[in-house]
JSON list of C-alpha atoms in Angstrom, two decimals:
[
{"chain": "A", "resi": 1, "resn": "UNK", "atom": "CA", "xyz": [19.28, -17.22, -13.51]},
{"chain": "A", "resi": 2, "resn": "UNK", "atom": "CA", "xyz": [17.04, -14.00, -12.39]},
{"chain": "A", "resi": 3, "resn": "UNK", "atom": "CA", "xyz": [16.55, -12.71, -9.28]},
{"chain": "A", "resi": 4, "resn": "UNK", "atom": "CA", "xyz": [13.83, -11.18, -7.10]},
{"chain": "A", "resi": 5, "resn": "UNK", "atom": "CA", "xyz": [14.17, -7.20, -6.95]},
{"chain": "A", "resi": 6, "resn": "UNK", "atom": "CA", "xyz": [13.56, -6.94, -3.54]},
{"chain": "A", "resi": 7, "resn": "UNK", "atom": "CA", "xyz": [12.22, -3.06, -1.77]},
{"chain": "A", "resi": 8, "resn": "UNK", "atom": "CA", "xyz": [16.25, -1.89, -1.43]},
{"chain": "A", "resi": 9, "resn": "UNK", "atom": "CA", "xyz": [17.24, -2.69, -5.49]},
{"chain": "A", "resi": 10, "resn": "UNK", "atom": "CA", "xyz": [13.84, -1.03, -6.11]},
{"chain": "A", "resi": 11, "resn": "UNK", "atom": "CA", "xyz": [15.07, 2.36, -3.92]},
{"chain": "A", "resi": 12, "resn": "UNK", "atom": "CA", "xyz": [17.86, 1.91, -5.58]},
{"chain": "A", "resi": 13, "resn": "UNK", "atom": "CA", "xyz": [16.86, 2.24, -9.09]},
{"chain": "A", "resi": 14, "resn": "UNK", "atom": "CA", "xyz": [14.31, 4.71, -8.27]},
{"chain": "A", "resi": 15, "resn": "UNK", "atom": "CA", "xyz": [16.62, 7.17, -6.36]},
{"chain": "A", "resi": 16, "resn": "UNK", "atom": "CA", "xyz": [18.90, 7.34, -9.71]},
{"chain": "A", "resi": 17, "resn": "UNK", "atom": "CA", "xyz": [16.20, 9.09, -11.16]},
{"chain": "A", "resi": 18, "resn": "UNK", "atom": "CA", "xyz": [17.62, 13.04, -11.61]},
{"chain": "A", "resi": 19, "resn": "UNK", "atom": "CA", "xyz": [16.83, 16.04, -10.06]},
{"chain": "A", "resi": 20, "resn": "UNK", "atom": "CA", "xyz": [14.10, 18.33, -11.64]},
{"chain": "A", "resi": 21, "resn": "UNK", "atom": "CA", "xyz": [14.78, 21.95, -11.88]},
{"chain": "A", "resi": 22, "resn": "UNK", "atom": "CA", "xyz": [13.48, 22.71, -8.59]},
{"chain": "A", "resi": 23, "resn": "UNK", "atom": "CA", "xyz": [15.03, 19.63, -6.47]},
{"chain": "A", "resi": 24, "resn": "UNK", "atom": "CA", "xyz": [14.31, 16.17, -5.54]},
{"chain": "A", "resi": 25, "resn": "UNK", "atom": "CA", "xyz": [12.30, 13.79, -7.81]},
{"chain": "A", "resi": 26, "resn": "UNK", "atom": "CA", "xyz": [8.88, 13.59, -5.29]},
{"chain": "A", "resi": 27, "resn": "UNK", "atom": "CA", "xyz": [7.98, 9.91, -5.84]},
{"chain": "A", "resi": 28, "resn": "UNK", "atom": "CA", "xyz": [4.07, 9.25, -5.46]},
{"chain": "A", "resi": 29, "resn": "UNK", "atom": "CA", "xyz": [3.93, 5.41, -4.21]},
{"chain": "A", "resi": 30, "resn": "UNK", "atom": "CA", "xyz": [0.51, 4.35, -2.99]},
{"chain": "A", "resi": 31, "resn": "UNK", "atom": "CA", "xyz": [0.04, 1.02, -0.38]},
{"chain": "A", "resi": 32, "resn": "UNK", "atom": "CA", "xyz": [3.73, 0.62, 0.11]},
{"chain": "A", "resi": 33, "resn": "UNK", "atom": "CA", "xyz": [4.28, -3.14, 1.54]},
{"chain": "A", "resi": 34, "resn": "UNK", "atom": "CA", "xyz": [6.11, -1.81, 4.94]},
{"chain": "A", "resi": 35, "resn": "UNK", "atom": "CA", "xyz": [6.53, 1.63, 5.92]},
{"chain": "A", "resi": 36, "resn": "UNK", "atom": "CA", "xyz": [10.05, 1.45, 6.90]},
{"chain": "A", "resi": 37, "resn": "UNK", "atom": "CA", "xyz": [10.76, 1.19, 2.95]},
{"chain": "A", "resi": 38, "resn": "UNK", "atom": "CA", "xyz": [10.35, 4.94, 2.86]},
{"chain": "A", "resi": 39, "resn": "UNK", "atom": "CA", "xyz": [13.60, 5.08, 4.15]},
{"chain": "A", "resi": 40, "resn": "UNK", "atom": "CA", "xyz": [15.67, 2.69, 1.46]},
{"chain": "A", "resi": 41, "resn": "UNK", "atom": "CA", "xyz": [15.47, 5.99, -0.85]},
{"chain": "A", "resi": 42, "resn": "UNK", "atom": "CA", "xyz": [18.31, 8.14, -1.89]},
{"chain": "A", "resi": 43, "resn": "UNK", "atom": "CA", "xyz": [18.45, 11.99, -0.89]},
{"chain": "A", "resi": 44, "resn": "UNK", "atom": "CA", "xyz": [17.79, 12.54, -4.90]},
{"chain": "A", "resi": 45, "resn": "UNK", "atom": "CA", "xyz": [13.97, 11.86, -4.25]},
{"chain": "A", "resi": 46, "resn": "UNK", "atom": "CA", "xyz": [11.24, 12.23, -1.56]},
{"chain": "A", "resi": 47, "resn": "UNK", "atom": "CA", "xyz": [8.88, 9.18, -1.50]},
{"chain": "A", "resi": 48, "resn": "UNK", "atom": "CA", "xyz": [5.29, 10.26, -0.92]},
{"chain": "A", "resi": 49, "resn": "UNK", "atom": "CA", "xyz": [3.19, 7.77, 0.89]},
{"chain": "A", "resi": 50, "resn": "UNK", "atom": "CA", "xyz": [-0.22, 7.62, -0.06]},
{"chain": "A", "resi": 51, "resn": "UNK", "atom": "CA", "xyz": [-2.67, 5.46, 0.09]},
{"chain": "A", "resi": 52, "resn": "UNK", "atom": "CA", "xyz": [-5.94, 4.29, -2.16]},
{"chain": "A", "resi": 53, "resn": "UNK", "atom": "CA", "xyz": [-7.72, 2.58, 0.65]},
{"chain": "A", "resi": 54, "resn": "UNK", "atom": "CA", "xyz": [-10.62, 5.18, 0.63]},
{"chain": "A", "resi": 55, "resn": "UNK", "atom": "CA", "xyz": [-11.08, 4.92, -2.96]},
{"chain": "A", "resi": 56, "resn": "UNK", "atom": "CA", "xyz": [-11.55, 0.77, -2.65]},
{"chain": "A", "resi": 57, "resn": "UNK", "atom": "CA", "xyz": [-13.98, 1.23, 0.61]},
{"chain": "A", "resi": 58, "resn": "UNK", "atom": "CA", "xyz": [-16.04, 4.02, -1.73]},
{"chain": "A", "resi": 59, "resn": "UNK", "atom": "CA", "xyz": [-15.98, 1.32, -4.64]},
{"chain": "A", "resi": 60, "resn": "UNK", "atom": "CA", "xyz": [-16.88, -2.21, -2.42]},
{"chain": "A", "resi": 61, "resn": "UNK", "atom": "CA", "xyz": [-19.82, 0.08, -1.04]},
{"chain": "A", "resi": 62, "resn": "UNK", "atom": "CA", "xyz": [-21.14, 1.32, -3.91]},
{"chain": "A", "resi": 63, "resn": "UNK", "atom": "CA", "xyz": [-20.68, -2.13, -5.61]},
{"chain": "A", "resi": 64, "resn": "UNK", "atom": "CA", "xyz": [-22.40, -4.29, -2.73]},
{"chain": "A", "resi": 65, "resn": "UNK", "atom": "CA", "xyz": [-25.55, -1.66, -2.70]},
{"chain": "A", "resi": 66, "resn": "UNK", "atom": "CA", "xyz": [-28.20, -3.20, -4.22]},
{"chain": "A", "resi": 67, "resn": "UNK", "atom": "CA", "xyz": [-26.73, -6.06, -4.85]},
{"chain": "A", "resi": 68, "resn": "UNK", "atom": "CA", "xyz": [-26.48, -9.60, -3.64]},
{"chain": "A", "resi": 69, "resn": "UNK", "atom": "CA", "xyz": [-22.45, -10.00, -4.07]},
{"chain": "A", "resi": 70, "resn": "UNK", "atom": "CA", "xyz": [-20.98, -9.69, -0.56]},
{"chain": "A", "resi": 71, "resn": "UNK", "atom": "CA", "xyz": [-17.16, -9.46, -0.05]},
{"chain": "A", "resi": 72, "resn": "UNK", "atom": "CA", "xyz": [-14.62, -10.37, 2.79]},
{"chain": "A", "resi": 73, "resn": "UNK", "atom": "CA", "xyz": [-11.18, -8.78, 2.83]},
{"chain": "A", "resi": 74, "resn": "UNK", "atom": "CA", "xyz": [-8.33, -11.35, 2.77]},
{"chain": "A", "resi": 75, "resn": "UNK", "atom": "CA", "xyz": [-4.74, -10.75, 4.45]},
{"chain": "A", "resi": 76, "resn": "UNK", "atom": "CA", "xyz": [-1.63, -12.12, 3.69]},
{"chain": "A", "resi": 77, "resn": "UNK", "atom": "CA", "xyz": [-0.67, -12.39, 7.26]},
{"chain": "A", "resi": 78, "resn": "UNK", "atom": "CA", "xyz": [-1.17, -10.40, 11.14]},
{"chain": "A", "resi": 79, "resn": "UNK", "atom": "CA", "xyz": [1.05, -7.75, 10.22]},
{"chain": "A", "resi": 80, "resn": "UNK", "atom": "CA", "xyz": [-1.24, -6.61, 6.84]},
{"chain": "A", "resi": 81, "resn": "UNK", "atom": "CA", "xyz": [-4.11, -6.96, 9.35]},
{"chain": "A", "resi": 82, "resn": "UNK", "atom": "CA", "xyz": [-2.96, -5.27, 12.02]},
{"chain": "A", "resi": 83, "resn": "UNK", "atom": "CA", "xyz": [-1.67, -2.26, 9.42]},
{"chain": "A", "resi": 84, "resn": "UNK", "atom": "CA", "xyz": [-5.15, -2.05, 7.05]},
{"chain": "A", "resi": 85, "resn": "UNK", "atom": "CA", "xyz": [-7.68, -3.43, 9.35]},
{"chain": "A", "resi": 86, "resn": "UNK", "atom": "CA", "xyz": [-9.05, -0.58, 10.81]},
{"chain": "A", "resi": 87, "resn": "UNK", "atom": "CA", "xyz": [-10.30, 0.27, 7.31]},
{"chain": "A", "resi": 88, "resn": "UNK", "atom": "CA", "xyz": [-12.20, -2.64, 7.23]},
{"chain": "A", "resi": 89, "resn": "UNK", "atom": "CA", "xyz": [-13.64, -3.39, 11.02]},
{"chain": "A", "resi": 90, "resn": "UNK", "atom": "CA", "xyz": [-16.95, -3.40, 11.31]},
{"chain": "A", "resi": 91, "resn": "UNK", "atom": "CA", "xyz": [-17.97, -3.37, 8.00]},
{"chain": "A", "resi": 92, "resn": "UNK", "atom": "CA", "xyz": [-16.55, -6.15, 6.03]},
{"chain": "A", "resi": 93, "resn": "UNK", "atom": "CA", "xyz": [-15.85, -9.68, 7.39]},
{"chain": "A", "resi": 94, "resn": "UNK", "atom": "CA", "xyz": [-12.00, -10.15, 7.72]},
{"chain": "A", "resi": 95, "resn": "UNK", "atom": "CA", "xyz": [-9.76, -13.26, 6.91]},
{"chain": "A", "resi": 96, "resn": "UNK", "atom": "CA", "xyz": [-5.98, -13.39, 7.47]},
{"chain": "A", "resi": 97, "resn": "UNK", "atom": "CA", "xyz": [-3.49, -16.22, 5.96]},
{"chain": "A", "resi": 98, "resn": "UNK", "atom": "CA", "xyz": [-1.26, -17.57, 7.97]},
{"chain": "A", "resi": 99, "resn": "UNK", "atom": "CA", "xyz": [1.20, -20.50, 8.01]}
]
């Protein structure tokens, strides 16, 4: 039987990667599920949190222009909301899942 790799065993294997010549591995992760996975990584490589919500606004805008297509943003729950939402008030309508 399998098993889920959950954020730690993913840390994990990711902070065995080696050092480069001048340090740390830097480790470019974009839209990381919860911020407090930043610190599951080893001291062999510096996680750098980006994210490509810009780039997806830009894209939505540019694709609704002109067009008749109209898009909501979905949630998988409050927390994703409350994290990402700003990005979206105002100019998108807004649904969250819950149970």
């Amino acid at each position: 039987a399998g098993q889920v790799a959950t954020a730690m065993t993913m840390a994990r294997i990711l902070s065995a990667c080696p050092p480069t010549v001048c340090g740390p591995v830097r480790l470019v992760i974009f839209d990381i599920h919860t911020l407090q996975n930043r610190f599951y990584f080893g001291d062999s490589v510096i996680p750098c949190l980006l994210t490509a919500l810009p780039l997806l606004m830009r894209e939505l805008k540019a694709e609704e222009e002109g067009s008749a297509k109209k898009y909501a943003i979905a949630f998988p729950d409050e927390g994703a909301k409350k994290r990402f939402g700003g990005f979206f008030k105002g100019k998108f309508p807004m649904i969250v899942c819950c149970k």
